[in-house]
């Protein structure tokens, strides 16, 4: 198959490269995921289940335990009359619904203080989540937005699998020097094309983390994720920033086991490395570099409270009532057994438990002890 005929977006990108020359992989990835008409995240949400699930899709227990953590954050901030939770990359609002439904039912004091802002760049997904959250919106507890609020006086900015979906630059060390992998054309096919770094920030990205790549090693530079972190931190006056994603600290991401980086293309639950197959019709994602996020957050006034596995976070929050939040009223024993099995998917290392991590920062909060980070 050739670039010019593959997908509508392939034709657009091929024409641009022919006219203006190779583009950075970050530009290519941004178009593949966020092109307003042909981008992967501009497509119907139902198609996405064919490609991947997130923790939110497994069972509402994920959102319920997160709600308990958020309620505790509200308490640590002195139970303000208004507590803003901003969920960035809220998608169709499934996590928002799980948090809000549970808070309304089980945490009424917290719910009455809540201002939950579901932030999503895709207009189609905003329309879907506005419908799903209609009772909470009518109650004045929730709203929908395309961008982060300019100022969050007190609250928490959270994201689940947002930052792994932001564009990355692909970097290669060659003959002792950092070089960048651009997207060019070889006839009608997209191809890697190595050239000089497109920005000095790329060199600083690795040196700031104390990372020296081996000769021949590739790695991704998530400048967009770091910039998002800085921007979010600046908008928060007091409270927390909670990031859930799959990834690792820099030294692990760039060790000898990751000589080709961590970028993957997902189609129908299968991961592959053909990043140029079907532009706009497959998901592209790279592991999140928690060291880079932490550096960006601390440079913008955040304090790091901890980084734990998702398994740790959920176990620490669920153990107090032996995961009673798993169950709904009137459930049969079979439904309860099924709920317990789904919890295992979220917690077990071979499921999502050790792949995903939770990074929490704070700003201007005196008491920062949080149950989700407490030792097990
Ligand atoms: C991988 S999906 C995760 C969706 C959801 N959080 C979940 O767990 O199912 C990433 C979402 O973030 C959205 N997104 C990406 N960049 C964004 C930005 N800068 N602001 C708001 N939403 C964004 C995408 O449109 C997409 O819906």
Tab-separated table of C-alpha atoms and ligand atoms in Angstrom, residues 34 41 45 48 52 54 56-57 87-91 94 119-122 125 146 160-162 164-166 228, ligand 1:
chain	number	residue	atom	x	y	z
A	34	UNK	CA	-5.662	15.141	16.662
A	41	UNK	CA	-9.190	10.947	18.608
A	45	UNK	CA	-15.404	6.458	20.681
A	48	UNK	CA	-11.690	2.759	20.112
A	52	UNK	CA	-7.590	-0.676	23.576
A	54	UNK	CA	-8.326	1.840	29.912
A	56	UNK	CA	-11.893	3.099	33.654
A	57	UNK	CA	-13.498	0.595	31.268
A	87	UNK	CA	-10.137	15.973	34.667
A	88	UNK	CA	-7.940	16.597	31.642
A	89	UNK	CA	-8.581	14.366	28.617
A	90	UNK	CA	-11.930	13.286	30.059
A	91	UNK	CA	-12.974	11.591	26.816
A	94	UNK	CA	-16.806	7.554	31.983
A	119	UNK	CA	-11.857	18.912	29.922
A	120	UNK	CA	-11.710	17.335	26.480
A	121	UNK	CA	-10.300	18.711	23.235
A	122	UNK	CA	-12.588	16.637	20.976
A	125	UNK	CA	-16.440	13.548	22.999
A	146	UNK	CA	-12.358	22.391	25.853
A	160	UNK	CA	-5.858	9.153	33.206
A	161	UNK	CA	-4.022	8.127	30.056
A	162	UNK	CA	-3.804	11.651	28.713
A	164	UNK	CA	0.796	8.943	26.856
A	165	UNK	CA	-1.386	10.267	24.035
A	166	UNK	CA	0.586	13.500	23.557
A	228	UNK	CA	1.305	20.333	29.649
B	1	LIG	C1	-6.137	7.946	25.609
B	1	LIG	S1	-7.554	8.963	25.712
B	1	LIG	C2	-8.027	8.692	27.399
B	1	LIG	C3	-9.465	9.034	27.693
B	1	LIG	C4	-9.922	8.834	29.123
B	1	LIG	N1	-9.155	9.623	30.069
B	1	LIG	C5	-9.918	7.373	29.532
B	1	LIG	O1	-9.219	7.016	30.459
B	1	LIG	O2	-10.651	6.597	28.909
B	1	LIG	C6	-6.883	10.613	25.716
B	1	LIG	C7	-7.954	11.676	25.637
B	1	LIG	O3	-7.349	12.947	25.864
B	1	LIG	C8	-7.866	13.894	24.938
B	1	LIG	N2	-6.883	14.989	24.843
B	1	LIG	C9	-5.677	14.968	24.263
B	1	LIG	N3	-5.029	16.140	24.413
B	1	LIG	C10	-5.852	16.930	25.138
B	1	LIG	C11	-5.742	18.253	25.655
B	1	LIG	N4	-4.639	18.991	25.463
B	1	LIG	N5	-6.777	18.748	26.350
B	1	LIG	C12	-7.875	17.998	26.565
B	1	LIG	N6	-8.040	16.737	26.106
B	1	LIG	C13	-7.042	16.194	25.417
B	1	LIG	C14	-8.090	13.068	23.682
B	1	LIG	O4	-8.987	13.666	22.779
B	1	LIG	C15	-8.643	11.758	24.287
B	1	LIG	O5	-10.033	11.820	24.459
